[in-house]
Short mmCIF file of C-alpha atoms in Angstrom, two decimals:
data_model
loop_
_atom_site.label_atom_id
_atom_site.label_comp_id
_atom_site.label_asym_id
_atom_site.label_seq_id
_atom_site.Cartn_x
_atom_site.Cartn_y
_atom_site.Cartn_z
CA MET A 1050 81.45 84.58 89.11
CA GLY A 1051 79.48 83.24 92.09
CA ARG A 1052 79.93 86.33 94.21
CA LEU A 1053 79.67 88.89 91.37
CA PRO A 1054 75.85 89.31 91.59
CA PHE A 1055 76.14 89.88 95.33
CA ILE A 1056 78.89 92.49 94.83
CA ILE A 1057 76.87 94.28 92.13
CA ALA A 1058 73.78 94.29 94.37
CA ALA A 1059 75.90 95.65 97.25
CA CYS A 1060 77.24 98.42 94.97
CA ILE A 1061 73.72 99.38 93.88
CA PHE A 1062 72.69 99.58 97.53
CA ILE A 1063 75.75 101.69 98.37
CA ILE A 1064 75.06 104.09 95.47
CA ALA A 1065 71.41 104.46 96.57
CA PHE A 1066 72.62 105.00 100.12
CA ASP A 1067 75.07 107.64 98.85
CA ILE A 1068 72.31 109.50 96.99
CA TYR A 1069 70.17 109.48 100.14
CA CYS A 1070 73.00 110.86 102.31
CA TYR A 1071 74.08 113.40 99.70
CA LYS A 1072 70.59 114.88 99.31
CA ALA A 1073 70.21 115.13 103.08
CA ILE A 1074 73.50 116.97 103.49
CA VAL A 1075 72.84 119.38 100.61
CA SER A 1076 69.31 120.11 101.88
CA VAL A 1077 70.72 121.36 105.18
CA PHE A 1078 73.47 123.57 103.80
CA LYS A 1079 71.21 125.68 101.58
CA LYS A 1080 73.33 128.79 102.04
CA TRP A 1081 76.24 127.26 100.14
CA LYS A 1082 77.24 129.24 97.08
CA PRO A 1083 76.77 127.40 93.74
CA GLY A 1084 80.54 126.95 93.41
CA THR A 1085 80.83 125.44 96.88
CA LYS A 1086 77.93 123.08 96.25
CA LYS A 1087 79.42 122.00 92.93
CA ALA A 1088 82.86 121.38 94.48
CA PHE A 1089 81.31 119.34 97.29
CA GLY A 1090 79.32 117.28 94.77
CA ILE A 1091 82.40 116.54 92.68
CA ALA A 1092 84.45 115.56 95.72
CA TYR A 1093 81.64 113.43 97.20
CA TRP A 1094 80.91 111.43 94.06
CA THR A 1095 84.54 111.11 92.99
CA TYR A 1096 85.42 109.58 96.36
CA SER A 1097 82.43 107.21 96.20
CA ALA A 1098 83.29 106.10 92.65
CA LEU A 1099 86.96 105.53 93.48
CA LEU A 1100 86.01 103.55 96.57
CA ILE A 1101 83.71 101.21 94.63
CA ILE A 1102 86.32 100.76 91.89
CA GLY A 1103 88.93 100.13 94.58
CA VAL A 1104 86.82 97.40 96.19
CA PHE A 1105 86.43 95.62 92.83
CA CYS A 1106 90.18 95.91 92.20
CA GLY A 1107 90.95 94.65 95.70
CA ILE A 1108 88.80 91.55 95.13
CA TYR A 1109 89.68 90.70 91.54
CA LEU A 1110 93.21 92.09 91.06
CA ASN A 1111 96.41 90.95 92.75
CA LEU A 1112 97.09 94.25 94.51
CA PHE A 1113 99.71 94.83 97.20
CA LEU A 1114 98.41 93.83 100.62
CA THR A 1115 99.04 97.38 101.89
CA LEU A 1116 96.93 98.90 99.10
CA ARG A 1117 94.18 96.33 99.64
CA ALA A 1118 94.27 97.11 103.34
CA ILE A 1119 93.93 100.85 102.70
CA ILE A 1120 91.00 100.28 100.32
CA LEU A 1121 89.15 97.92 102.66
CA VAL A 1122 89.72 100.07 105.73
CA ALA A 1123 88.54 103.16 103.80
CA PHE A 1124 85.47 101.24 102.58
CA PHE A 1125 84.43 99.95 105.99
CA LEU A 1126 85.19 103.29 107.62
CA THR A 1127 83.05 105.13 105.05
CA VAL A 1128 80.18 102.68 105.50
CA ALA A 1129 80.52 103.02 109.30
CA CYS A 1130 80.34 106.82 109.03
CA LYS A 1131 77.22 106.69 106.89
CA MET A 1132 75.57 104.02 109.04
CA ALA A 1133 76.18 106.23 112.07
CA MET A 1134 74.39 109.06 110.25
CA LEU A 1135 71.53 106.90 108.89
CA PRO A 1136 69.29 106.72 112.02
CA PHE A 1137 69.15 110.53 112.20
CA LEU A 1138 68.20 110.84 108.52
CA VAL A 1139 65.52 108.15 108.79
CA LEU A 1140 64.16 109.75 111.96
CA ASP A 1141 63.90 113.13 110.20
CA ASP A 1142 62.17 111.60 107.16
CA LEU A 1143 59.68 109.75 109.36
CA ARG A 1144 59.04 112.95 111.32
CA ARG A 1145 58.37 114.92 108.17
CA LEU A 1146 56.17 112.16 106.72
CA PHE A 1147 54.07 112.08 109.88
CA ILE A 1148 53.68 115.89 109.83
CA ARG A 1149 52.70 115.86 106.16
CA ILE A 1150 50.04 113.18 106.66
CA PHE A 1151 48.70 114.88 109.79
CA ARG A 1152 48.41 118.28 108.10
CA LYS A 1153 46.86 116.87 104.98
CA ASN A 1154 44.13 115.24 107.06
CA LYS A 1155 43.73 118.25 109.35
CA THR A 1156 43.31 121.00 106.81
CA ALA A 1157 44.18 121.91 103.27
CA GLN A 1158 43.87 125.66 103.88
CA LEU A 1159 47.35 126.58 105.06
CA SER A 1160 48.88 129.65 103.48
CA THR A 1161 52.18 127.88 102.84
CA THR A 1162 52.93 124.38 101.65
CA PRO A 1163 53.48 121.62 104.21
CA VAL A 1164 57.07 121.18 103.11
CA GLN A 1165 57.87 124.83 103.64
CA GLN A 1166 56.28 124.89 107.09
CA GLU A 1167 57.89 121.69 108.32
CA THR A 1168 61.37 122.85 107.39
CA ALA A 1169 60.96 126.43 108.54
CA ALA A 1170 62.41 127.40 111.86
CA ILE A 1171 59.96 128.11 114.67
CA PRO A 1172 60.34 131.72 115.86
CA GLY A 1173 63.01 131.84 118.53
CA GLU A 1174 64.62 128.58 117.36
CA PRO A 1175 68.13 129.01 115.85
CA ILE A 1176 67.82 125.88 113.67
CA THR A 1177 65.06 123.80 112.09
CA ARG A 1178 64.37 120.31 113.38
CA SER A 1179 65.44 118.82 110.05
CA ALA A 1180 68.73 120.70 110.08
CA PHE A 1181 69.30 119.70 113.69
CA LEU A 1182 68.77 115.99 112.99
CA VAL A 1183 70.95 115.94 109.86
CA LYS A 1184 73.75 117.86 111.58
CA ALA A 1185 73.49 115.54 114.57
CA GLY A 1186 73.91 112.69 112.10
CA LEU A 1187 77.04 114.33 110.69
CA VAL A 1188 78.46 114.62 114.20
CA ALA A 1189 77.74 110.92 114.78
CA ALA A 1190 79.41 110.08 111.46
CA ALA A 1191 82.55 111.87 112.64
CA VAL A 1192 83.00 109.33 115.46
CA PRO A 1193 84.65 106.64 113.26
CA LEU A 1194 86.96 109.28 111.78
CA THR A 1195 87.88 110.40 115.28
CA SER A 1196 88.69 106.81 116.23
CA LEU A 1197 91.09 106.56 113.28
CA SER A 1198 92.88 109.69 114.43
CA TRP A 1199 93.03 108.33 117.96
CA GLY A 1200 94.52 105.14 116.54
CA ILE A 1201 97.52 107.17 115.38
CA ILE A 1202 97.87 109.04 118.67
CA SER A 1203 97.32 106.09 121.00
CA GLY A 1204 97.04 102.74 119.21
CA ALA A 1205 100.31 102.54 117.29
CA TYR A 1206 102.44 101.77 120.37
CA ASP A 1207 99.81 100.42 122.77
CA TYR A 1208 101.53 97.03 123.14
CA GLN A 1209 99.37 94.23 124.50
CA VAL A 1210 100.69 91.05 126.10
CA ARG A 1211 98.54 88.08 125.09
CA ARG A 1212 98.97 84.85 127.04
CA VAL A 1213 98.32 81.51 125.36
CA ASN A 1214 98.45 77.97 126.73
CA LEU A 1215 99.87 75.84 123.92
CA ILE A 1216 98.89 72.21 124.41
CA LEU A 1217 101.35 69.78 122.79
CA PRO A 1218 100.51 66.16 123.71
CA ASN A 1219 103.95 64.83 122.69
CA LEU A 1220 105.87 67.53 124.55
CA PRO A 1221 108.82 66.09 126.53
CA LYS A 1222 108.45 66.37 130.30
CA ALA A 1223 111.43 68.74 130.56
CA PHE A 1224 109.57 71.30 128.42
CA ASP A 1225 106.28 71.14 130.32
CA GLY A 1226 105.56 74.66 131.62
CA ILE A 1227 108.38 76.34 129.70
CA THR A 1228 107.54 79.77 128.21
CA MET A 1229 108.07 81.16 124.75
CA GLY A 1230 107.63 84.72 123.46
CA GLN A 1231 106.69 85.81 119.95
CA ILE A 1232 106.84 89.13 118.16
CA SER A 1233 106.33 89.69 114.46
CA ASP A 1234 106.18 92.37 111.77
CA ILE A 1235 108.38 95.01 113.38
CA HIS A 1236 108.48 97.19 110.23
CA SER A 1237 111.16 99.45 111.68
CA GLY A 1238 110.95 101.79 108.69
CA SER A 1239 107.53 102.96 109.89
CA PHE A 1240 108.45 103.88 113.48
CA TYR A 1241 108.49 107.48 114.68
CA ASN A 1242 108.76 107.03 118.47
CA LYS A 1243 111.94 105.32 119.62
CA THR A 1244 111.05 105.57 123.31
CA ALA A 1245 107.74 103.76 122.77
CA VAL A 1246 109.43 101.02 120.73
CA LYS A 1247 111.93 100.49 123.53
CA GLY A 1248 109.08 100.29 126.03
CA GLY A 1249 107.53 97.43 124.08
CA VAL A 1250 110.79 95.48 124.11
CA GLU A 1251 111.05 96.02 127.86
CA MET A 1252 107.51 94.60 128.23
CA LEU A 1253 108.59 91.47 126.36
CA LEU A 1254 111.74 91.05 128.46
CA SER A 1255 109.84 91.58 131.71
CA GLU A 1256 107.91 88.38 130.92
CA LYS A 1257 111.24 86.47 131.01
CA PRO A 1258 110.40 83.92 128.30
CA ASP A 1259 112.72 80.90 128.02
CA PHE A 1260 113.03 81.35 124.25
CA ILE A 1261 111.65 83.80 121.69
CA PHE A 1262 110.43 83.68 118.08
CA PHE A 1263 110.52 86.62 115.66
CA THR A 1264 108.46 85.73 112.60
CA GLY A 1265 109.60 88.20 109.96
CA ASP A 1266 109.26 91.65 108.39
CA LEU A 1267 111.99 93.49 110.25
CA VAL A 1268 111.76 96.33 107.69
CA ASN A 1269 109.44 97.74 105.03
CA ASN A 1270 111.82 97.67 102.07
CA LEU A 1271 115.52 98.16 102.86
CA THR A 1272 117.72 96.64 105.54
CA ASN A 1273 119.15 100.04 106.53
CA GLU A 1274 115.72 101.03 107.89
CA VAL A 1275 116.52 99.09 111.07
CA ARG A 1276 119.70 101.06 111.71
CA ASP A 1277 118.16 103.44 114.25
CA TYR A 1278 116.40 100.60 116.11
CA GLN A 1279 119.03 97.87 115.91
CA ASP A 1280 120.33 98.63 119.40
CA ILE A 1281 116.80 98.28 120.84
CA PHE A 1282 116.01 94.94 119.22
CA SER A 1283 119.48 93.62 120.07
CA LYS A 1284 118.27 93.67 123.68
CA VAL A 1285 115.77 90.89 122.88
CA LYS A 1286 117.45 87.91 124.58
CA ALA A 1287 116.32 84.64 126.16
CA PRO A 1288 118.14 81.81 127.97
CA LEU A 1289 117.40 79.22 125.25
CA GLY A 1290 117.83 81.64 122.35
CA VAL A 1291 116.01 83.92 119.94
CA PHE A 1292 114.99 82.31 116.64
CA SER A 1293 113.87 84.28 113.59
CA SER A 1294 112.60 83.96 110.04
CA LEU A 1295 112.24 86.36 107.12
CA GLY A 1296 109.02 87.98 105.93
CA ASN A 1297 108.02 89.12 102.45
CA HIS A 1298 109.23 92.68 103.10
CA ASP A 1299 112.72 91.60 104.15
CA TYR A 1300 113.91 90.65 100.64
CA GLY A 1301 113.70 94.11 99.07
CA ASP A 1302 111.25 92.91 96.40
CA TYR A 1303 109.08 96.01 96.74
CA TYR A 1304 112.04 98.32 96.22
CA PHE A 1305 114.34 96.50 93.77
CA GLY A 1306 111.72 94.39 92.00
CA LYS A 1307 111.56 90.60 91.90
CA GLU A 1308 114.52 90.21 89.56
CA SER A 1309 117.92 89.71 91.14
CA SER A 1310 120.49 92.52 91.06
CA PRO A 1311 123.78 93.19 92.89
CA ALA A 1312 122.07 95.82 95.07
CA LYS A 1313 119.24 93.44 95.97
CA VAL A 1314 121.67 90.61 96.77
CA LYS A 1315 123.66 92.94 99.04
CA ASN A 1316 120.47 94.12 100.75
CA LEU A 1317 119.54 90.53 101.60
CA LYS A 1318 123.08 89.77 102.80
CA ASP A 1319 122.88 92.83 105.04
CA MET A 1320 119.56 91.54 106.39
CA VAL A 1321 121.11 88.20 107.29
CA ASP A 1322 124.05 90.01 108.93
CA VAL A 1323 121.70 92.21 110.98
CA HIS A 1324 120.00 89.15 112.44
CA LYS A 1325 123.41 87.81 113.44
CA ILE A 1326 124.48 91.13 114.95
CA MET A 1327 121.27 91.31 117.00
CA GLY A 1328 121.86 87.76 118.22
CA TYR A 1329 118.90 86.20 116.40
CA ASP A 1330 119.33 82.67 115.04
CA LEU A 1331 117.90 83.19 111.55
CA LEU A 1332 116.42 79.98 110.12
CA MET A 1333 116.37 79.91 106.32
CA ASN A 1334 114.90 76.53 105.38
CA GLU A 1335 116.69 74.82 108.26
CA ASN A 1336 116.16 73.60 111.80
CA ARG A 1337 117.65 73.59 115.28
CA ARG A 1338 117.42 71.18 118.20
CA LEU A 1339 116.36 72.81 121.44
CA LYS A 1340 117.62 70.79 124.42
CA VAL A 1341 116.48 70.93 128.05
CA ASP A 1342 117.63 68.35 130.62
CA GLY A 1343 118.66 65.90 127.92
CA GLU A 1344 115.33 66.08 126.02
CA GLU A 1345 114.84 67.81 122.67
CA ILE A 1346 112.24 69.47 120.47
CA GLY A 1347 112.67 70.85 116.95
CA ILE A 1348 112.65 74.51 115.93
CA LEU A 1349 112.15 74.81 112.16
CA GLY A 1350 112.19 77.99 110.11
CA ILE A 1351 111.60 78.67 106.44
CA GLU A 1352 111.91 81.65 104.17
CA ASN A 1353 108.74 83.42 103.11
CA TRP A 1354 106.07 81.19 101.58
CA GLY A 1355 102.97 83.04 100.50
CA MET A 1356 99.93 82.70 98.25
CA GLY A 1357 99.16 84.78 95.17
CA ARG A 1358 101.72 87.48 94.47
CA PHE A 1359 103.69 86.82 97.66
CA PRO A 1360 106.99 84.99 97.09
CA LYS A 1361 107.50 81.29 97.73
CA TYR A 1362 111.13 81.24 98.80
CA GLY A 1363 110.48 78.69 101.55
CA LYS A 1364 111.56 75.07 101.14
CA MET A 1365 109.94 72.84 103.71
CA GLU A 1366 111.68 69.75 102.38
CA LEU A 1367 114.97 71.24 103.60
CA ALA A 1368 113.60 72.50 106.91
CA VAL A 1369 112.31 69.09 108.01
CA GLN A 1370 115.50 67.17 107.24
CA ASN A 1371 116.85 65.05 110.13
CA THR A 1372 113.91 65.88 112.43
CA ASP A 1373 111.99 62.59 112.31
CA ASP A 1374 113.19 61.56 115.78
CA LEU A 1375 111.99 64.78 117.46
CA PRO A 1376 108.68 64.43 119.37
CA VAL A 1377 107.60 68.05 118.79
CA LYS A 1378 108.31 70.36 115.89
CA LEU A 1379 107.60 74.10 116.00
CA LEU A 1380 107.70 76.00 112.70
CA LEU A 1381 108.42 79.68 112.06
CA SER A 1382 106.75 80.71 108.80
CA HIS A 1383 105.83 84.36 108.24
CA ASP A 1384 102.69 84.02 106.12
CA PRO A 1385 99.75 82.13 107.72
CA SER A 1386 98.46 81.05 104.29
CA HIS A 1387 101.42 78.62 104.25
CA TRP A 1388 99.67 76.55 106.95
CA ARG A 1389 96.65 75.73 104.81
CA GLY A 1390 98.53 75.98 101.52
CA GLU A 1391 101.21 73.40 102.29
CA VAL A 1392 101.76 72.42 105.93
CA LEU A 1393 98.39 70.79 106.59
CA GLN A 1394 98.51 68.91 103.30
CA LYS A 1395 102.09 67.66 103.25
CA TYR A 1396 103.66 67.99 106.70
CA PRO A 1397 101.46 66.42 109.40
CA GLN A 1398 104.55 66.13 111.64
CA ILE A 1399 104.48 69.90 112.28
CA ASP A 1400 102.80 70.33 115.67
CA ALA A 1401 102.50 74.13 115.65
CA MET A 1402 103.30 76.93 113.23
CA PHE A 1403 103.90 80.57 114.18
CA SER A 1404 103.16 83.43 111.76
CA GLY A 1405 102.46 87.15 111.44
CA HIS A 1406 101.97 89.05 108.17
CA THR A 1407 98.29 90.06 108.42
CA HIS A 1408 98.64 92.86 111.06
CA GLY A 1409 94.93 92.20 111.67
CA MET A 1410 94.81 95.01 109.09
CA GLN A 1411 95.45 97.31 112.11
CA PHE A 1412 91.70 97.88 112.23
CA GLY A 1413 88.88 95.91 113.78
CA VAL A 1414 87.61 94.45 117.02
CA ARG A 1415 89.49 91.99 119.18
CA LEU A 1416 87.82 90.81 122.36
CA LYS A 1417 88.30 87.65 124.41
CA GLU A 1418 85.45 85.77 122.75
CA TYR A 1419 85.04 87.70 119.50
CA GLN A 1420 87.23 89.26 116.83
CA TRP A 1421 86.55 90.91 113.49
CA SER A 1422 88.61 92.74 110.91
CA PRO A 1423 88.29 93.39 107.16
CA VAL A 1424 91.43 91.23 106.75
CA GLN A 1425 89.34 88.12 107.44
CA TYR A 1426 87.94 88.48 103.92
CA ILE A 1427 91.48 87.97 102.64
CA TYR A 1428 92.92 85.49 105.14
CA LYS A 1429 91.00 82.64 106.74
CA GLU A 1430 93.50 82.56 109.63
CA TRP A 1431 94.45 86.11 110.58
CA ALA A 1432 94.79 86.49 114.38
CA GLY A 1433 95.16 84.17 117.33
CA LEU A 1434 95.22 80.39 117.72
CA TYR A 1435 93.77 77.94 115.20
CA GLN A 1436 93.65 74.17 115.23
CA GLU A 1437 92.86 71.52 112.64
CA GLN A 1438 93.01 67.97 113.88
CA LYS A 1439 96.38 67.69 115.70
CA GLN A 1440 98.07 70.71 114.08
CA GLN A 1441 97.98 74.27 115.38
CA LEU A 1442 98.70 77.74 114.01
CA TYR A 1443 99.19 80.99 115.87
CA VAL A 1444 98.99 84.31 114.00
CA ASN A 1445 100.52 87.30 115.78
CA VAL A 1446 99.00 90.63 114.60
CA GLY A 1447 102.36 92.38 114.68
CA TYR A 1448 104.58 94.65 116.72
CA GLY A 1449 104.76 97.52 114.23
CA PHE A 1450 102.59 98.98 111.50
CA LEU A 1451 102.61 99.60 107.77
CA GLY A 1452 100.72 102.11 105.63
CA TYR A 1453 98.27 103.62 108.13
CA PRO A 1454 100.53 104.84 110.99
CA GLY A 1455 98.30 103.60 113.77
CA ARG A 1456 95.97 100.90 115.00
CA VAL A 1457 92.26 100.88 115.87
CA GLY A 1458 90.99 97.91 117.86
CA ILE A 1459 93.74 95.56 116.67
CA LEU A 1460 96.60 96.63 118.92
CA PRO A 1461 100.30 95.68 118.63
CA GLU A 1462 100.97 92.29 120.15
CA ILE A 1463 103.53 90.53 122.31
CA THR A 1464 102.56 86.87 122.72
CA ILE A 1465 103.66 84.71 125.65
CA PHE A 1466 103.06 80.98 125.26
CA THR A 1467 103.18 78.43 128.04
CA LEU A 1468 103.98 75.02 126.59
CA LYS A 1469 101.97 72.21 128.20
CA ARG A 1470 101.75 68.47 127.71
CA ALA A 1471 98.02 68.35 128.49
#
């Protein structure tokens, strides 16, 4: 209940803001027929009402992450559009207020009212100043919408290599300077450009990492979605191996439901088989010993472990078995909420965890020293490297996309880690 008054106040502000924008738009398009004006009004207020309801549902109901993402992106995009228009509306209102005050003080003997004169076009001018400013505001408001369209054209496959120095104080000397790659959230069922997908894999391989992690969500719903891209991702190889884990979308829960069925069991078996065919060492609540020059570190992987409606198939107690002697333990766990939900509390021996899942909501800002996305209001750790005491977490924002078929600001990621002792 603590944040409810704030949300209600924000909604009141948004409604008042909507009324202000609506009146400005309608005042400019005076030549609209009554039917057109009515249709616009219905569409405008229906969208606004659904958006506010959607925000409440996204906060208080356990909606699918994809639906929550769509609602939040739509909300912030709508606010951005209206904020872009606001300076022009305020400028026009201040201009008209100044003219009204000036004329009232100057003379009260004009043949027409001040309002009529200030909005009338000057002879020879094709448009009134008020109409010009409001229409300029509408053009400015179209910029965020344009960016979303550009995100589909350009952002979806604009793979970015991010380089991270991962400091592990207990790292054996043989591993000092070794490199590791990570990709996550492929979502092969969403792809529509096979050449671009292949180009991203070639970027990863050109970095020549010593070993690679794939942290889940190979598909959206069904294993057969990867069929057309299996040959591409089979090319992902590394000298010390490719290790993988499952994400929440890999189980078929969103297609078959959470209850077990023969079809769902077969779908999961096919998923496990695909990882084997591609040459990925799929870790399902288990671990491997990675050896270099006689020294070893631990690679642990669990099944999906999420908060809220996301499944908790992961069993850390199995993954950590027989690893006490290993100086460093690296964990593949798809959902970053697992780090704060269980790892930090119960497994201090985990040096670093690697996740995906959030996609950075495929919308936001990501600079070297600053990042922002609506997803940060859902996940505390959502992109990049985090540290709490001696434990670290890295969240990869994903290779593919889900829902919105593009990315704005939060571009698809290939991460290259350099492991260092200090």
